[in-house]
Short mmCIF file of C-alpha atoms in Angstrom, two decimals:
data_model
loop_
_atom_site.label_atom_id
_atom_site.label_comp_id
_atom_site.label_asym_id
_atom_site.label_seq_id
_atom_site.Cartn_x
_atom_site.Cartn_y
_atom_site.Cartn_z
CA MET A 394 -45.06 75.70 -80.46
CA THR A 395 -47.94 77.73 -81.89
CA THR A 396 -51.52 76.48 -81.99
CA ARG A 397 -53.94 76.86 -84.88
CA ASP A 398 -57.54 77.85 -84.35
CA PRO A 399 -59.48 74.60 -85.03
CA VAL A 400 -62.70 76.38 -86.00
CA SER A 401 -61.23 78.71 -88.59
CA PRO A 402 -62.27 77.62 -92.09
CA PRO A 403 -59.88 78.30 -94.94
CA ASN A 404 -59.91 81.78 -96.54
CA ARG A 405 -62.11 83.24 -93.81
CA ASN A 406 -61.15 86.18 -91.62
CA ILE A 407 -61.79 84.91 -88.12
CA ASP A 408 -62.19 88.46 -86.89
CA SER A 409 -65.00 89.28 -89.31
CA ALA A 410 -68.37 90.41 -88.00
CA PRO A 411 -69.73 87.61 -85.80
CA ASN A 412 -73.30 86.43 -85.70
CA PRO A 413 -74.60 87.99 -82.49
CA ARG A 414 -77.15 85.18 -81.98
CA THR A 415 -74.53 82.42 -82.01
CA GLU A 416 -71.62 84.26 -80.40
CA ARG A 417 -73.42 86.29 -77.78
CA GLY A 418 -76.61 84.41 -77.16
CA THR A 419 -78.81 87.48 -77.70
CA GLY A 420 -79.74 89.70 -80.61
CA LEU A 421 -79.43 92.76 -78.37
CA PHE A 422 -75.64 92.53 -78.56
CA GLY A 423 -75.78 92.94 -82.33
CA ALA A 424 -78.16 95.89 -81.96
CA TYR A 425 -75.87 97.60 -79.44
CA TRP A 426 -72.89 96.95 -81.67
CA ARG A 427 -74.66 98.32 -84.74
CA TRP A 428 -75.62 101.57 -82.98
CA HIS A 429 -72.12 101.82 -81.56
CA PHE A 430 -70.74 101.38 -85.06
CA TYR A 431 -72.98 104.00 -86.68
CA ALA A 432 -72.43 106.50 -83.88
CA SER A 433 -68.67 106.06 -84.31
CA VAL A 434 -68.88 106.99 -88.02
CA LEU A 435 -70.05 110.47 -87.03
CA VAL A 436 -68.34 110.82 -83.68
CA ILE A 437 -64.78 109.59 -84.32
CA PRO A 438 -63.70 112.48 -86.61
CA ILE A 439 -65.20 115.06 -84.25
CA LEU A 440 -64.05 113.40 -81.04
CA GLY A 441 -60.55 112.91 -82.41
CA MET A 442 -60.38 116.56 -83.44
CA LEU A 443 -61.62 117.69 -80.01
CA ALA A 444 -59.03 115.50 -78.27
CA ILE A 445 -56.13 116.82 -80.37
CA THR A 446 -57.12 120.48 -80.15
CA GLY A 447 -57.99 120.09 -76.47
CA LEU A 448 -54.54 118.65 -75.83
CA ILE A 449 -52.92 121.60 -77.59
CA TYR A 450 -55.01 124.05 -75.56
CA LEU A 451 -54.15 122.19 -72.35
CA LEU A 452 -50.45 122.62 -73.14
CA ARG A 453 -50.72 126.22 -74.34
CA PHE A 454 -48.63 127.65 -71.48
CA GLN A 455 -45.84 125.24 -72.36
CA ILE A 456 -46.15 125.44 -76.16
CA GLU A 457 -46.53 129.17 -76.79
CA PRO A 458 -43.46 130.32 -74.78
CA LEU A 459 -41.42 127.82 -76.80
CA LEU A 460 -42.79 129.06 -80.12
CA HIS A 461 -42.62 132.74 -79.21
CA ARG A 462 -39.74 132.88 -76.79
CA ASP A 463 -38.61 136.30 -78.01
CA LEU A 464 -41.96 137.79 -76.94
CA MET A 465 -42.88 135.84 -73.83
CA VAL A 466 -39.68 134.77 -72.09
CA LEU A 467 -36.98 137.06 -70.68
CA SER A 468 -34.48 137.39 -67.84
CA GLN A 469 -34.69 139.62 -64.79
CA PRO A 470 -31.73 142.02 -64.85
CA ALA A 471 -29.38 141.80 -61.88
CA GLY A 472 -29.92 144.44 -59.24
CA MET A 473 -33.43 145.39 -60.43
CA PRO A 474 -35.91 144.28 -57.74
CA ARG A 475 -38.95 146.10 -59.14
CA PRO A 476 -40.38 146.17 -62.65
CA VAL A 477 -41.36 149.33 -64.51
CA PRO A 478 -44.80 150.58 -63.37
CA LEU A 479 -47.69 149.21 -65.40
CA SER A 480 -48.78 152.73 -66.34
CA ALA A 481 -45.37 153.36 -67.94
CA GLN A 482 -45.67 150.08 -69.86
CA GLN A 483 -49.16 151.17 -70.95
CA ASP A 484 -47.72 154.44 -72.24
CA ALA A 485 -45.10 152.51 -74.21
CA VAL A 486 -47.83 150.42 -75.87
CA ALA A 487 -49.90 153.53 -76.61
CA THR A 488 -46.85 155.12 -78.26
CA ALA A 489 -46.05 152.01 -80.31
CA TYR A 490 -49.71 151.55 -81.35
CA PRO A 491 -51.15 155.06 -81.45
CA THR A 492 -54.34 154.08 -83.32
CA ALA A 493 -55.12 151.02 -81.19
CA THR A 494 -57.41 150.85 -78.16
CA ILE A 495 -55.91 149.08 -75.16
CA ARG A 496 -58.51 146.76 -73.70
CA THR A 497 -56.76 144.72 -71.02
CA VAL A 498 -53.40 144.25 -69.37
CA THR A 499 -52.23 141.08 -67.64
CA GLU A 500 -49.40 141.06 -65.15
CA PRO A 501 -46.47 138.69 -65.80
CA GLY A 502 -46.86 135.22 -64.38
CA GLY A 503 -43.29 135.26 -63.10
CA PRO A 504 -40.04 137.26 -63.21
CA ASP A 505 -39.11 135.60 -66.50
CA ARG A 506 -42.39 136.44 -68.28
CA SER A 507 -43.52 139.52 -70.16
CA THR A 508 -46.52 141.74 -69.53
CA SER A 509 -49.37 141.18 -71.98
CA PHE A 510 -51.62 143.93 -73.34
CA SER A 511 -54.72 143.07 -75.37
CA VAL A 512 -55.38 145.82 -77.92
CA GLU A 513 -57.98 146.42 -80.60
CA LEU A 514 -56.89 147.88 -83.93
CA PRO A 515 -59.03 150.37 -85.89
CA ASP A 516 -60.30 147.59 -88.16
CA GLY A 517 -61.55 145.62 -85.15
CA ALA A 518 -58.74 143.05 -85.21
CA GLY A 519 -57.18 142.05 -81.90
CA ARG A 520 -53.51 141.84 -80.98
CA ASP A 521 -51.58 140.67 -77.94
CA VAL A 522 -48.75 143.14 -77.33
CA PHE A 523 -45.87 141.99 -75.12
CA VAL A 524 -43.76 144.33 -73.00
CA ASP A 525 -40.53 143.71 -71.07
CA PRO A 526 -41.58 144.65 -67.52
CA TRP A 527 -37.97 145.35 -66.49
CA SER A 528 -37.19 147.85 -69.25
CA GLY A 529 -40.64 148.95 -70.38
CA ARG A 530 -39.69 148.09 -73.97
CA VAL A 531 -42.36 146.82 -76.36
CA LEU A 532 -41.20 143.42 -77.63
CA GLY A 533 -43.78 142.91 -80.38
CA ASP A 534 -47.26 141.55 -80.90
CA LEU A 535 -49.19 138.45 -81.95
CA ASP A 536 -52.56 137.86 -83.47
CA PRO A 537 -53.99 135.55 -80.77
CA ASP A 538 -56.11 133.71 -83.34
CA SER A 539 -53.07 132.88 -85.45
CA THR A 540 -51.09 131.15 -82.70
CA LEU A 541 -51.14 127.37 -82.47
CA SER A 542 -53.31 127.42 -79.34
CA GLY A 543 -55.50 130.18 -80.72
CA LEU A 544 -56.11 128.14 -83.86
CA ALA A 545 -56.72 125.03 -81.75
CA ILE A 546 -59.40 126.69 -79.64
CA ARG A 547 -61.15 128.07 -82.73
CA VAL A 548 -61.21 124.60 -84.32
CA HIS A 549 -62.25 123.11 -80.98
CA SER A 550 -65.21 125.47 -80.67
CA GLU A 551 -66.51 125.84 -84.22
CA LEU A 552 -64.29 124.00 -86.74
CA LEU A 553 -63.45 127.40 -88.30
CA ALA A 554 -66.95 127.27 -89.80
CA GLY A 555 -68.86 129.62 -87.52
CA ARG A 556 -72.31 128.62 -86.36
CA TRP A 557 -72.55 125.59 -88.66
CA GLY A 558 -69.30 124.25 -87.25
CA ASP A 559 -70.66 124.75 -83.75
CA HIS A 560 -73.81 122.80 -84.68
CA LEU A 561 -71.74 119.94 -86.12
CA ILE A 562 -69.69 119.68 -82.92
CA GLU A 563 -72.89 119.70 -80.86
CA LEU A 564 -74.30 116.93 -83.07
CA GLY A 565 -71.15 114.89 -82.55
CA ALA A 566 -71.34 115.45 -78.80
CA CYS A 567 -74.95 114.20 -78.75
CA TRP A 568 -74.08 111.02 -80.61
CA ALA A 569 -71.00 110.55 -78.44
CA ILE A 570 -73.45 109.84 -75.62
CA VAL A 571 -74.91 107.00 -77.71
CA LEU A 572 -71.39 105.81 -78.55
CA THR A 573 -70.38 105.77 -74.88
CA VAL A 574 -73.53 104.12 -73.51
CA THR A 575 -73.52 101.37 -76.16
CA GLY A 576 -69.79 100.96 -75.56
CA TYR A 577 -70.42 100.18 -71.91
CA LEU A 578 -73.17 97.72 -72.87
CA LEU A 579 -70.80 95.97 -75.28
CA PHE A 580 -68.02 95.98 -72.68
CA TRP A 581 -70.20 94.17 -70.14
CA ARG A 582 -72.05 91.75 -72.41
CA GLY A 583 -68.96 90.86 -74.43
CA ARG A 584 -66.58 90.25 -71.54
CA ARG A 585 -66.60 86.42 -71.83
CA ALA A 586 -66.14 86.46 -75.61
CA ARG A 587 -63.14 88.79 -75.27
CA ARG A 588 -61.51 86.47 -72.76
CA THR A 589 -62.12 83.51 -75.06
CA ARG A 590 -60.64 85.31 -78.06
CA LEU A 591 -57.59 86.33 -76.04
CA ALA A 592 -57.06 82.74 -74.88
CA ARG A 593 -57.32 81.49 -78.48
CA ARG A 594 -55.03 84.26 -79.73
CA VAL A 595 -57.54 85.36 -82.33
CA ARG A 596 -56.36 88.06 -84.70
CA SER A 597 -57.09 91.56 -83.30
CA ALA A 598 -58.28 90.12 -79.98
CA LEU A 599 -55.61 92.05 -78.07
CA LEU A 600 -56.45 95.31 -79.82
CA ARG A 601 -60.18 94.79 -79.21
CA ASN A 602 -59.56 94.05 -75.54
CA ARG A 603 -57.43 97.16 -75.11
CA HIS A 604 -60.01 99.26 -76.93
CA ALA A 605 -62.72 97.92 -74.61
CA TRP A 606 -60.79 98.58 -71.41
CA VAL A 607 -59.58 102.04 -72.41
CA GLY A 608 -63.14 102.93 -73.43
CA ALA A 609 -64.50 101.63 -70.12
CA ILE A 610 -61.99 103.72 -68.17
CA VAL A 611 -62.41 106.99 -70.05
CA GLY A 612 -66.09 106.63 -71.00
CA GLY A 613 -67.21 108.41 -67.85
CA GLY A 614 -64.79 111.21 -68.65
CA ILE A 615 -66.26 111.53 -72.14
CA LEU A 616 -69.74 111.91 -70.66
CA LEU A 617 -68.42 114.48 -68.16
CA LEU A 618 -66.68 116.47 -70.91
CA ILE A 619 -69.86 116.44 -72.99
CA LEU A 620 -71.91 117.66 -70.03
CA THR A 621 -69.48 120.47 -69.20
CA GLY A 622 -69.10 121.44 -72.86
CA LEU A 623 -72.82 121.64 -73.75
CA PRO A 624 -73.32 125.12 -72.17
CA TRP A 625 -71.08 126.52 -74.93
CA THR A 626 -73.17 125.08 -77.76
CA GLY A 627 -75.33 127.17 -80.05
CA ILE A 628 -78.55 125.14 -79.81
CA TRP A 629 -78.68 123.35 -76.46
CA GLY A 630 -76.63 126.01 -74.67
CA GLU A 631 -78.62 128.95 -76.02
CA ARG A 632 -81.92 127.19 -75.34
CA VAL A 633 -81.06 126.40 -71.73
CA GLN A 634 -79.59 129.87 -71.22
CA GLN A 635 -82.82 131.42 -72.48
CA LEU A 636 -84.83 129.26 -70.08
CA ALA A 637 -82.53 130.34 -67.27
CA THR A 638 -82.79 134.02 -68.24
CA ASP A 639 -86.59 133.82 -68.28
CA ARG A 640 -86.39 132.66 -64.67
CA GLY A 641 -84.05 135.45 -63.58
CA THR A 642 -80.84 133.41 -63.51
CA SER A 643 -78.01 132.43 -65.89
CA LEU A 644 -75.55 129.71 -66.82
CA TRP A 645 -72.80 132.33 -67.02
CA SER A 646 -71.01 134.57 -64.57
CA GLU A 647 -71.86 137.75 -66.38
CA ASP A 648 -70.40 140.87 -64.74
CA HIS A 649 -71.38 143.77 -66.96
CA GLY A 650 -68.61 145.95 -65.59
CA ALA A 651 -65.87 143.53 -66.58
CA LEU A 652 -66.71 142.86 -70.22
CA SER A 653 -63.38 143.05 -72.02
CA ASP A 654 -63.74 141.80 -75.58
CA PRO A 655 -61.45 141.29 -77.34
CA ALA A 656 -59.62 139.33 -74.65
CA SER A 657 -56.61 137.19 -75.45
CA THR A 658 -57.17 133.49 -76.04
CA LEU A 659 -53.94 132.96 -74.11
CA ASP A 660 -55.15 134.74 -70.96
CA GLU A 661 -55.34 132.18 -68.17
CA SER A 662 -56.75 134.45 -65.50
CA LEU A 663 -60.04 135.75 -66.88
CA PRO A 664 -63.24 134.13 -65.63
CA HIS A 665 -65.08 132.35 -68.42
CA SER A 666 -68.00 134.66 -69.02
CA HIS A 667 -69.99 134.07 -72.18
CA ARG A 668 -68.68 136.03 -75.16
CA ALA A 669 -72.08 137.56 -75.87
CA GLU A 670 -73.68 139.90 -73.37
CA ILE A 671 -76.42 138.10 -71.49
CA PRO A 672 -78.56 140.31 -69.21
CA TRP A 673 -79.10 137.67 -66.55
CA GLY A 674 -81.51 138.48 -63.80
CA ALA A 675 -83.58 140.66 -66.20
CA GLY A 676 -80.87 143.31 -66.25
CA LYS A 677 -80.73 143.76 -62.48
CA SER A 678 -76.93 143.92 -62.51
CA GLU A 679 -76.01 147.56 -62.98
CA VAL A 680 -72.91 148.59 -64.87
CA PRO A 681 -70.51 150.36 -62.49
CA THR A 682 -69.44 153.84 -63.61
CA SER A 683 -66.91 156.49 -62.63
CA ALA A 684 -67.91 159.98 -61.50
CA ALA A 685 -65.65 162.96 -62.25
CA THR A 686 -64.47 164.80 -59.14
CA SER A 687 -64.37 168.57 -58.74
CA ASP A 688 -60.63 168.59 -58.09
CA GLY A 689 -59.99 166.65 -61.29
CA ALA A 690 -58.07 163.86 -59.54
CA VAL A 691 -57.42 161.03 -61.94
CA ALA A 692 -56.45 157.50 -60.92
CA ASN A 693 -54.38 155.39 -63.28
CA LEU A 694 -53.57 151.75 -63.88
CA ASP A 695 -51.09 151.65 -61.01
CA THR A 696 -53.71 153.10 -58.66
CA ALA A 697 -56.21 150.41 -59.63
CA VAL A 698 -53.71 147.61 -59.03
CA THR A 699 -52.65 149.09 -55.67
CA VAL A 700 -56.28 149.35 -54.56
CA ALA A 701 -56.86 145.74 -55.66
CA VAL A 702 -53.83 144.50 -53.72
CA ARG A 703 -55.10 146.25 -50.57
CA ALA A 704 -58.49 144.63 -51.14
CA GLY A 705 -56.86 141.19 -51.18
CA VAL A 706 -57.20 140.45 -54.89
CA THR A 707 -54.72 137.74 -55.90
CA GLY A 708 -52.23 138.16 -58.72
CA PRO A 709 -51.14 138.00 -61.40
CA MET A 710 -54.09 140.28 -62.13
CA THR A 711 -55.82 141.19 -65.35
CA VAL A 712 -57.17 144.73 -65.62
CA ALA A 713 -59.89 145.73 -68.09
CA LEU A 714 -59.25 149.38 -68.86
CA PRO A 715 -61.93 152.08 -69.13
CA THR A 716 -62.72 153.13 -72.69
CA THR A 717 -65.06 156.03 -71.87
CA ASP A 718 -65.06 158.92 -69.40
CA GLU A 719 -67.55 157.00 -67.25
CA GLY A 720 -65.68 153.71 -67.43
CA VAL A 721 -63.95 151.96 -64.54
CA TYR A 722 -60.82 149.90 -64.03
CA SER A 723 -62.02 146.32 -63.59
CA VAL A 724 -59.32 144.37 -61.76
CA ILE A 725 -59.78 140.61 -62.10
CA GLY A 726 -58.01 138.34 -59.64
CA TYR A 727 -56.17 135.16 -60.54
CA ALA A 728 -58.34 132.10 -59.94
CA PHE A 729 -57.04 129.65 -62.49
CA ASN A 730 -57.31 126.50 -60.35
CA ASP A 731 -60.35 127.46 -58.30
CA PRO A 732 -63.34 129.30 -59.79
CA GLY A 733 -64.55 129.76 -56.22
CA GLN A 734 -61.81 132.39 -55.86
CA GLU A 735 -62.92 134.40 -58.89
CA ARG A 736 -63.24 138.04 -57.87
CA THR A 737 -63.40 141.37 -59.68
CA ILE A 738 -63.30 144.85 -58.17
CA HIS A 739 -64.25 147.98 -60.10
CA VAL A 740 -62.19 151.07 -59.35
CA ASP A 741 -63.33 154.63 -60.11
CA ARG A 742 -60.98 156.12 -62.67
CA TYR A 743 -61.07 159.53 -60.94
CA SER A 744 -61.16 158.94 -57.19
CA GLY A 745 -59.41 155.59 -57.11
CA GLN A 746 -62.15 154.23 -54.84
CA VAL A 747 -63.80 150.83 -55.17
CA VAL A 748 -67.14 151.32 -56.90
CA SER A 749 -68.35 147.71 -56.62
CA GLU A 750 -67.20 144.11 -56.41
CA TYR A 751 -68.32 140.97 -58.19
CA GLY A 752 -67.21 137.48 -57.32
CA TYR A 753 -68.11 133.81 -57.23
CA GLY A 754 -70.45 134.38 -54.32
CA ASP A 755 -72.52 136.71 -56.53
CA TYR A 756 -72.93 134.19 -59.33
CA PRO A 757 -76.34 132.58 -59.79
CA THR A 758 -76.32 128.90 -58.80
CA PRO A 759 -76.30 127.55 -62.40
CA ALA A 760 -73.31 129.79 -63.18
CA LYS A 761 -71.42 128.40 -60.20
CA VAL A 762 -71.99 124.87 -61.47
CA VAL A 763 -70.95 125.81 -65.01
CA ALA A 764 -67.83 127.64 -63.76
CA GLN A 765 -66.70 124.58 -61.82
CA GLY A 766 -67.51 122.29 -64.74
CA ILE A 767 -65.52 124.43 -67.17
CA ALA A 768 -62.51 124.36 -64.84
CA VAL A 769 -62.64 120.55 -64.82
CA HIS A 770 -63.23 120.51 -68.59
CA GLU A 771 -60.06 122.57 -69.14
CA GLY A 772 -57.93 120.44 -66.80
CA ARG A 773 -57.27 123.12 -64.19
CA ARG A 774 -59.76 122.67 -61.33
CA PHE A 775 -57.60 120.32 -59.22
CA GLY A 776 -54.19 121.62 -60.14
CA VAL A 777 -51.49 119.28 -61.38
CA LEU A 778 -53.66 116.18 -60.85
CA ASN A 779 -56.42 117.55 -63.09
CA PHE A 780 -53.81 118.55 -65.68
CA TRP A 781 -52.25 115.09 -65.96
CA LEU A 782 -55.58 113.29 -65.87
CA THR A 783 -56.81 115.49 -68.73
CA PHE A 784 -53.54 114.91 -70.59
CA ALA A 785 -53.94 111.12 -70.25
CA PHE A 786 -57.63 111.40 -71.15
CA CYS A 787 -56.88 113.19 -74.44
CA LEU A 788 -54.30 110.57 -75.41
CA SER A 789 -56.75 107.79 -74.52
CA VAL A 790 -59.48 109.30 -76.69
CA ILE A 791 -57.03 109.59 -79.58
CA PHE A 792 -56.19 105.88 -79.10
CA LEU A 793 -59.89 104.98 -79.21
CA CYS A 794 -60.38 107.03 -82.37
CA VAL A 795 -57.52 105.17 -84.06
CA SER A 796 -58.13 101.64 -82.73
CA GLY A 797 -61.85 101.66 -83.58
CA PRO A 798 -61.43 102.13 -87.35
CA LEU A 799 -58.43 99.79 -87.30
CA MET A 800 -60.55 97.00 -85.78
CA TRP A 801 -63.24 97.61 -88.39
CA TRP A 802 -60.70 97.43 -91.19
CA ARG A 803 -59.25 94.16 -89.94
CA ARG A 804 -62.60 92.43 -89.54
CA ARG A 805 -64.14 93.76 -92.75
CA PRO A 806 -64.41 90.95 -95.35
CA ALA A 807 -63.61 91.79 -98.95
CA ARG A 808 -66.45 93.21 -101.05
CA SER A 809 -68.78 93.43 -98.06
CA GLY A 810 -69.78 97.08 -98.24
CA LEU A 811 -69.78 98.94 -94.94
CA ALA A 812 -69.58 95.69 -92.95
CA ALA A 813 -71.84 97.05 -90.24
CA PRO A 814 -72.85 94.63 -87.48
CA ARG A 815 -76.36 93.19 -87.83
CA GLY A 816 -79.13 93.74 -85.35
CA ARG A 817 -82.16 95.95 -84.78
CA LEU A 818 -82.64 97.88 -81.59
CA PRO A 819 -86.12 96.87 -80.30
CA ILE A 820 -87.27 100.38 -79.53
CA ALA A 821 -90.94 99.66 -80.17
CA THR A 822 -91.07 96.53 -77.99
CA THR A 823 -88.66 97.37 -75.14
CA TRP A 824 -90.03 100.10 -72.89
CA TRP A 825 -86.78 101.08 -71.16
CA ILE A 826 -84.90 101.48 -74.44
CA ALA A 827 -87.77 103.53 -75.85
CA ALA A 828 -87.87 105.68 -72.71
CA ALA A 829 -84.11 106.29 -72.83
CA VAL A 830 -84.20 107.25 -76.52
CA VAL A 831 -87.18 109.59 -76.05
CA ALA A 832 -85.62 111.24 -72.98
CA LEU A 833 -82.34 111.80 -74.82
CA ALA A 834 -84.17 113.20 -77.85
CA VAL A 835 -86.16 115.63 -75.68
CA LEU A 836 -83.15 116.80 -73.66
CA LEU A 837 -80.96 117.12 -76.77
CA PRO A 838 -83.11 118.48 -79.63
CA LEU A 839 -80.33 118.20 -82.20
CA PHE A 840 -79.91 114.52 -81.37
CA GLY A 841 -83.68 113.99 -81.60
CA ALA A 842 -83.87 115.60 -85.03
CA SER A 843 -80.89 113.66 -86.37
CA LEU A 844 -82.22 110.40 -84.92
CA LEU A 845 -85.54 110.93 -86.68
CA VAL A 846 -83.70 111.44 -89.97
CA VAL A 847 -81.64 108.28 -89.42
CA LEU A 848 -84.72 106.17 -88.63
CA LEU A 849 -86.65 107.49 -91.64
CA VAL A 850 -83.74 106.90 -94.01
CA ASP A 851 -83.26 103.38 -92.61
CA ARG A 852 -86.97 102.52 -92.83
CA PHE A 853 -87.94 104.02 -96.17
CA LEU A 854 -84.71 104.05 -98.15
CA ILE A 855 -82.01 101.62 -97.02
CA ARG A 856 -84.30 98.66 -96.30
CA ARG A 857 -86.21 99.05 -99.59
CA ILE A 858 -83.28 99.24 -102.02
CA ALA A 859 -81.35 96.00 -102.46
CA PRO A 860 -77.87 97.49 -103.14
CA LEU A 861 -78.22 99.70 -100.05
CA ARG A 862 -79.35 96.72 -97.96
CA ARG A 863 -76.26 94.82 -98.98
CA TRP A 864 -73.98 97.80 -98.39
CA PHE A 865 -75.40 98.55 -94.92
CA ASN A 866 -75.79 94.82 -94.08
CA VAL A 867 -79.47 94.94 -93.14
CA SER A 868 -82.41 92.66 -93.70
CA PRO A 869 -85.51 93.90 -95.59
#
């Protein structure tokens, strides 16, 4: 037998916006809910996009071989224990693309994978060229930006809108902090009301409870992802990097000898140096160079890899090729799961001798922290565990981005405008709230500027125009 809610009046949606004073016993709950609501309006589209594109990028090594099997997947011929030398594969690429400049080469990740060459065309466009390592045959090429994962990472980083897209993502990340903090406050202060609603089988109570618990579980992960993603941003990241540079350090592991733009977006082995050249340490890091020998001895790609193997560099390796007579072969070791193993050796293109080395131990302290944070951010720092946790995290964020608007839609009464929860945050009268808001605004300038705009619009526009007051559900 089903029971009917005895307090539900006719023609009233029981899940409509409650009065925070009667339901929660404090007006602060309504204020937290209102800020959570407004933050979600901005954050949900951005956070949902980041979760979807991040999930695609996480699965790029599973997705791309399926989509481009003819280029990336092959079979090792019977009775052929060794692949064709890399230098011969390089010659095949140079023959197939005579006007292109070969920038990097990445060894196959297994016997059933192709060798990847990153080349630059005369017009500046980049291509990933794939070669069968067992036959030396060029299989074809891809524009790395046109692949599904390449497109995903471009949307993830700048919404395909350049610097303005980057700023919008940074703005969303700033307000996601507000969304997460207010979400935790609502989770704690609303715990009894959720249990009551569940017991009474109120409409949407189950969805609200699941939304609350999923948010509580992944909220810390959202804050961690924001923290590890901020160094990439165009305002906060550039500002902090400039402060670091002025003090002779850097957020980034910048090895001037291993700059290899354009590098493939599918390359899993390259350390995550910043795309723009940043002379950390006031330019104290010298660019390694090659010196021509009197006997004219010339080392090649195979020589560089052999020297790197003897030096203990782990494979599959990526080699940035010299593009000038003074250039060096920069052999970058595989350190996908552990940035602490990142290591690059620079090999003289004439003598085949190691000119210099650069590794994690040489990074400035902030760069070490950022490198570890990025590895966690990309779901690779702790191997399979990090991968599956990141996979589950992305799905959970997508659930939050869907369930939030669905709850709003179900509780929104007809002809009620935006149906925002009521409540003012007592910034002026509550010192700890004021301190938290000021600290956040100072640490995140974009958040501070947007918050000022929101407060001015609320004070001088919304609260003074009756239709807007009704739409935004505020008191004059």
